[in-house]
Amino acid sequence: MHGYAGRVLWINLSRNEVRTENINESTAKLFIGGRGLGLKIIFDLNLNLSSIDPYGTENPLIIATGPLGGTRIPLATRAAAIFKSPLTNRWSYSTVGGTLGAYMKYAGVDAVVITGASPRPIHLVISDGKVEFRDARDLWGLDTVETEHAIKREFRDSAVLTIGPAGENKVPYACIGHEDWRQFGRTGAGAVMGSKGVKAITFVPVNKTVDIANDKAYQDLVRSLGRQAVTNPGMIPYRQGGTVRLIDTGNGMGFFPSIYWTKVVMPNWEDISWEKVLKPKYFIKHGACLYCPVACHKVVRSSNGEYDLEYETTMALGGLTGVHDPQKLIDLAELADRLGFDTISLGNTIAFLIYLGEKGIVKGAPKWGDYEGIRRLIIDTAYRRGLGELAALGTKAIAEKLGVQDLAIHVKGLEPAAYDPRTLKGMILNNAISERGADHLWSSAYAVDITGQAGGRFATGEEKVKAIMDIEERNALYDSMLLCKFGRAIYTWDVIRDVMNAVTGFNYTVDELRETAQRIIVLHRYMNGTTIEQDRLPPRWLREPVEYEGKRYVVTEEEWSFMVKKYYELRGYDEVGRPKQDTLARLKILT
Ligand code: SF4
């Protein structure tokens, strides 16, 4: 098959067994790769969601690339991890940039499915479709970056995945690190990897080519998309200011969640302004994922050297906690990455404890902006000691333990990113219907809101719902092909079709690709058994207004209800949000 290595490796760590399966063409065409393929593999295992322990041997940790991985199509070197999340207790996924998507293909695999658990720390080295099991006791205890650097001393040309102490100690929002500062960030893939005793996975290339169906069309697309990636008006901001430029946008437009979701403009935000402070005083250089001409990574000066700062982290460890000293914020972010946390969940959880401490509900919590206290708590959380034991539960479990569910900000157990839905109303729908929980990238609705599309940021009507569904579908494909979502300005439906057909030769139509995206979205909901009860939003978003430019904003019950029910209708769900039988049949999920 063009575009694929054609191989899935099944690794059982309990039995030290590896077997290889070929991907059949029908599965590839219907589910593509990455997120779609991973969900399909789990669906076919016929596992009962509620009886799978996320830390148990049965929980499969799947790492998958897509047909574009390893090609020179710009922005196409991502990979996906698919697993049952220990944070949300749902089937979930995460994606990562860097080099992984290409190097998996170069190592001769489309996906690895890891089950079982190793009795001792282990490092998996994968090359030419084969697996070497290495003792990793000497790596256990190192942080994510130290581990990767130690491995790269031997495997200089490789893609390495690592966990840090947070993953080793199974903190449910631990990430998997890659290329120093890239992560499978959301919903706890690092904790699942840690539960299996896997400290690192290294993909070593044997052949850096990908079999392409239509070379002439492919070469033309590589050239033209490479040009557009740096000239399209929708791409230029990523090149110039990465994601951190949104600190200024978010505070200027009043959607930057701050002081644990009580404000949408961070007090003293100018201290961490990209344009006024970070760019002139801290910026060192641009960085990029493999073969990407956009180079959206913005490397800044940390106390240890260099660190690649992202917008979401500045919100979670800065805005939500009140840390507005730029050097301290950068250093906290680097510490969190090295320990192996999803910084969005970590910042939310710590800010929740500060908020509860202020109310007298939690003793010994840091104060707003208390750099030293927050730093100590981050370290204690990675090692599950002191107050860190509580923080290591994550927001939802803390709230349940303390009986303060109505104060916690999460959806389906996942803490939200840096877009307050009270002032970016498309995020009402995004956060409600995402299968990962409050995941801003499920539909990237914030981009619709910020750019004023579909009636503007406060619109909640049918036009907005449809605009969000369009990106939701494209995102499902991007996560499966695998493409970076920042390329949405150039990867329109027609371009997705052209790229997929040039690489795979599957001759998709746009309608078939839309149906494929819908299949991936609906299958995920069906596997999780999600209904309207799980699509509800945190009560504080509905009852506590935030102020922006003298006006007060909440999410109303009517806004949530209209958007969610219109979405159900258009997606082919029943009134409680379950996919209808004819929807499942039409999308070839149930035959
Ligand atoms: S736009 Fe940024 S995140 Fe996306 S592939 Fe390029 S460098 Fe990586």
mmCIF file of N, CA, C and O in Angstrom, residues 233-274:
data_model
loop_
_atom_site.group_PDB
_atom_site.id
_atom_site.type_symbol
_atom_site.label_atom_id
_atom_site.label_comp_id
_atom_site.label_asym_id
_atom_site.label_seq_id
_atom_site.Cartn_x
_atom_site.Cartn_y
_atom_site.Cartn_z
ATOM 1 N N PRO A 233 -1.654 34.190 4.568
ATOM 2 C CA PRO A 233 -1.876 35.093 5.713
ATOM 3 C C PRO A 233 -2.270 34.355 6.998
ATOM 4 O O PRO A 233 -2.014 34.845 8.099
ATOM 5 N N GLY A 234 -2.884 33.188 6.869
ATOM 6 C CA GLY A 234 -3.258 32.425 8.064
ATOM 7 C C GLY A 234 -2.074 31.719 8.709
ATOM 8 O O GLY A 234 -2.153 31.279 9.859
ATOM 9 N N MET A 235 -0.964 31.592 7.970
ATOM 10 C CA MET A 235 0.202 30.879 8.501
ATOM 11 C C MET A 235 1.258 31.833 9.064
ATOM 12 O O MET A 235 2.027 31.462 9.953
ATOM 13 N N ILE A 236 1.291 33.040 8.531
ATOM 14 C CA ILE A 236 2.366 33.976 8.910
ATOM 15 C C ILE A 236 2.422 34.237 10.425
ATOM 16 O O ILE A 236 3.507 34.245 11.013
ATOM 17 N N PRO A 237 1.269 34.405 11.101
ATOM 18 C CA PRO A 237 1.346 34.638 12.555
ATOM 19 C C PRO A 237 2.041 33.510 13.310
ATOM 20 O O PRO A 237 2.752 33.755 14.288
ATOM 21 N N TYR A 238 1.851 32.257 12.857
ATOM 22 C CA TYR A 238 2.530 31.137 13.532
ATOM 23 C C TYR A 238 4.037 31.255 13.370
ATOM 24 O O TYR A 238 4.808 30.978 14.281
ATOM 25 N N ARG A 239 4.437 31.661 12.174
ATOM 26 C CA ARG A 239 5.875 31.802 11.917
ATOM 27 C C ARG A 239 6.451 32.947 12.753
ATOM 28 O O ARG A 239 7.505 32.834 13.354
ATOM 29 N N GLN A 240 5.708 34.041 12.818
ATOM 30 C CA GLN A 240 6.253 35.224 13.498
ATOM 31 C C GLN A 240 6.215 35.107 15.018
ATOM 32 O O GLN A 240 7.170 35.475 15.690
ATOM 33 N N GLY A 241 5.100 34.622 15.542
ATOM 34 C CA GLY A 241 4.959 34.659 17.005
ATOM 35 C C GLY A 241 4.568 33.337 17.635
ATOM 36 O O GLY A 241 4.225 33.299 18.826
ATOM 37 N N GLY A 242 4.611 32.252 16.848
ATOM 38 C CA GLY A 242 4.260 30.947 17.399
ATOM 39 C C GLY A 242 2.898 30.983 18.073
ATOM 40 O O GLY A 242 2.012 31.760 17.698
ATOM 41 N N THR A 243 2.728 30.158 19.079
ATOM 42 C CA THR A 243 1.473 30.209 19.836
ATOM 43 C C THR A 243 1.558 31.255 20.947
ATOM 44 O O THR A 243 0.532 31.767 21.384
ATOM 45 N N VAL A 244 2.775 31.593 21.395
ATOM 46 C CA VAL A 244 2.889 32.526 22.530
ATOM 47 C C VAL A 244 2.389 33.926 22.204
ATOM 48 O O VAL A 244 2.085 34.698 23.116
ATOM 49 N N ARG A 245 2.268 34.237 20.909
ATOM 50 C CA ARG A 245 1.724 35.556 20.560
ATOM 51 C C ARG A 245 0.307 35.712 21.109
ATOM 52 O O ARG A 245 -0.185 36.820 21.303
ATOM 53 N N LEU A 246 -0.363 34.572 21.360
ATOM 54 C CA LEU A 246 -1.748 34.616 21.834
ATOM 55 C C LEU A 246 -1.871 35.149 23.266
ATOM 56 O O LEU A 246 -2.968 35.454 23.720
ATOM 57 N N ILE A 247 -0.743 35.258 23.982
ATOM 58 C CA ILE A 247 -0.806 35.913 25.304
ATOM 59 C C ILE A 247 -1.371 37.321 25.117
ATOM 60 O O ILE A 247 -2.258 37.760 25.857
ATOM 61 N N ASP A 248 -0.868 38.016 24.109
ATOM 62 C CA ASP A 248 -1.311 39.393 23.865
ATOM 63 C C ASP A 248 -2.739 39.412 23.317
ATOM 64 O O ASP A 248 -3.572 40.225 23.732
ATOM 65 N N THR A 249 -3.024 38.487 22.389
ATOM 66 C CA THR A 249 -4.377 38.424 21.821
ATOM 67 C C THR A 249 -5.392 38.084 22.909
ATOM 68 O O THR A 249 -6.447 38.716 23.015
ATOM 69 N N GLY A 250 -5.069 37.077 23.713
ATOM 70 C CA GLY A 250 -6.012 36.597 24.731
ATOM 71 C C GLY A 250 -6.324 37.647 25.776
ATOM 72 O O GLY A 250 -7.479 37.809 26.190
ATOM 73 N N ASN A 251 -5.298 38.364 26.205
ATOM 74 C CA ASN A 251 -5.542 39.413 27.198
ATOM 75 C C ASN A 251 -6.177 40.641 26.563
ATOM 76 O O ASN A 251 -7.015 41.298 27.177
ATOM 77 N N GLY A 252 -5.799 40.919 25.315
ATOM 78 C CA GLY A 252 -6.403 42.051 24.610
ATOM 79 C C GLY A 252 -7.885 41.828 24.349
ATOM 80 O O GLY A 252 -8.697 42.739 24.488
ATOM 81 N N MET A 253 -8.247 40.593 23.982
ATOM 82 C CA MET A 253 -9.656 40.302 23.674
ATOM 83 C C MET A 253 -10.429 39.819 24.900
ATOM 84 O O MET A 253 -11.641 39.634 24.832
ATOM 85 N N GLY A 254 -9.706 39.559 26.000
ATOM 86 C CA GLY A 254 -10.400 39.141 27.218
ATOM 87 C C GLY A 254 -10.896 37.710 27.176
ATOM 88 O O GLY A 254 -12.069 37.438 27.459
ATOM 89 N N PHE A 255 -9.986 36.765 26.839
ATOM 90 C CA PHE A 255 -10.366 35.346 26.982
ATOM 91 C C PHE A 255 -9.259 34.534 27.646
ATOM 92 O O PHE A 255 -9.265 33.314 27.601
ATOM 93 N N PHE A 256 -8.294 35.208 28.285
ATOM 94 C CA PHE A 256 -7.133 34.540 28.876
ATOM 95 C C PHE A 256 -7.498 34.111 30.304
ATOM 96 O O PHE A 256 -7.547 34.948 31.212
ATOM 97 N N PRO A 257 -7.780 32.830 30.530
ATOM 98 C CA PRO A 257 -8.257 32.405 31.857
ATOM 99 C C PRO A 257 -7.212 32.697 32.933
ATOM 100 O O PRO A 257 -6.045 32.332 32.782
ATOM 101 N N SER A 258 -7.639 33.346 33.994
ATOM 102 C CA SER A 258 -6.695 33.803 35.010
ATOM 103 C C SER A 258 -7.273 33.629 36.403
ATOM 104 O O SER A 258 -8.492 33.642 36.591
ATOM 105 N N ILE A 259 -6.357 33.514 37.368
ATOM 106 C CA ILE A 259 -6.713 33.393 38.794
ATOM 107 C C ILE A 259 -7.853 32.365 38.929
ATOM 108 O O ILE A 259 -8.943 32.660 39.395
ATOM 109 N N TYR A 260 -7.526 31.193 38.502
ATOM 110 C CA TYR A 260 -8.434 30.043 38.456
ATOM 111 C C TYR A 260 -9.840 30.389 37.964
ATOM 112 O O TYR A 260 -10.831 30.245 38.645
ATOM 113 N N TRP A 261 -9.885 30.870 36.747
ATOM 114 C CA TRP A 261 -11.140 31.059 36.022
ATOM 115 C C TRP A 261 -12.041 32.112 36.665
ATOM 116 O O TRP A 261 -13.257 32.054 36.541
ATOM 117 N N THR A 262 -11.418 33.100 37.363
ATOM 118 C CA THR A 262 -12.231 34.205 37.878
ATOM 119 C C THR A 262 -12.078 35.449 37.010
ATOM 120 O O THR A 262 -12.855 36.384 37.136
ATOM 121 N N LYS A 263 -11.059 35.470 36.145
ATOM 122 C CA LYS A 263 -10.816 36.641 35.296
ATOM 123 C C LYS A 263 -10.470 36.185 33.874
ATOM 124 O O LYS A 263 -9.997 35.061 33.688
ATOM 125 N N VAL A 264 -10.675 37.090 32.912
ATOM 126 C CA VAL A 264 -10.287 36.789 31.531
ATOM 127 C C VAL A 264 -9.195 37.739 31.031
ATOM 128 O O VAL A 264 -8.813 37.693 29.867
ATOM 129 N N VAL A 265 -8.752 38.620 31.907
ATOM 130 C CA VAL A 265 -7.551 39.420 31.638
ATOM 131 C C VAL A 265 -6.657 39.228 32.859
ATOM 132 O O VAL A 265 -7.062 39.503 33.989
ATOM 133 N N MET A 266 -5.454 38.735 32.629
ATOM 134 C CA MET A 266 -4.572 38.416 33.751
ATOM 135 C C MET A 266 -4.028 39.700 34.387
ATOM 136 O O MET A 266 -3.517 40.568 33.667
ATOM 137 N N PRO A 267 -4.121 39.831 35.716
ATOM 138 C CA PRO A 267 -3.502 40.998 36.356
ATOM 139 C C PRO A 267 -2.008 41.041 36.014
ATOM 140 O O PRO A 267 -1.330 40.015 36.081
ATOM 141 N N ASN A 268 -1.525 42.191 35.611
ATOM 142 C CA ASN A 268 -0.106 42.383 35.231
ATOM 143 C C ASN A 268 0.313 41.548 34.016
ATOM 144 O O ASN A 268 1.469 41.154 33.891
ATOM 145 N N TRP A 269 -0.626 41.273 33.121
ATOM 146 C CA TRP A 269 -0.287 40.402 31.995
ATOM 147 C C TRP A 269 0.804 41.009 31.119
ATOM 148 O O TRP A 269 1.552 40.273 30.454
ATOM 149 N N GLU A 270 0.910 42.344 31.112
ATOM 150 C CA GLU A 270 1.932 42.978 30.266
ATOM 151 C C GLU A 270 3.337 42.495 30.630
ATOM 152 O O GLU A 270 4.236 42.533 29.801
ATOM 153 N N ASP A 271 3.505 42.024 31.869
ATOM 154 C CA ASP A 271 4.825 41.519 32.283
ATOM 155 C C ASP A 271 5.245 40.294 31.476
ATOM 156 O O ASP A 271 6.438 39.984 31.395
ATOM 157 N N ILE A 272 4.250 39.551 30.935
ATOM 158 C CA ILE A 272 4.601 38.372 30.129
ATOM 159 C C ILE A 272 4.155 38.555 28.675
ATOM 160 O O ILE A 272 4.011 37.584 27.928
ATOM 161 N N SER A 273 3.902 39.798 28.289
ATOM 162 C CA SER A 273 3.495 40.069 26.905
ATOM 163 C C SER A 273 4.549 39.540 25.930
ATOM 164 O O SER A 273 5.755 39.731 26.123
ATOM 165 N N TRP A 274 4.089 38.883 24.868
ATOM 166 C CA TRP A 274 5.022 38.396 23.848
ATOM 167 C C TRP A 274 5.711 39.572 23.166
ATOM 168 O O TRP A 274 6.941 39.624 23.075
#
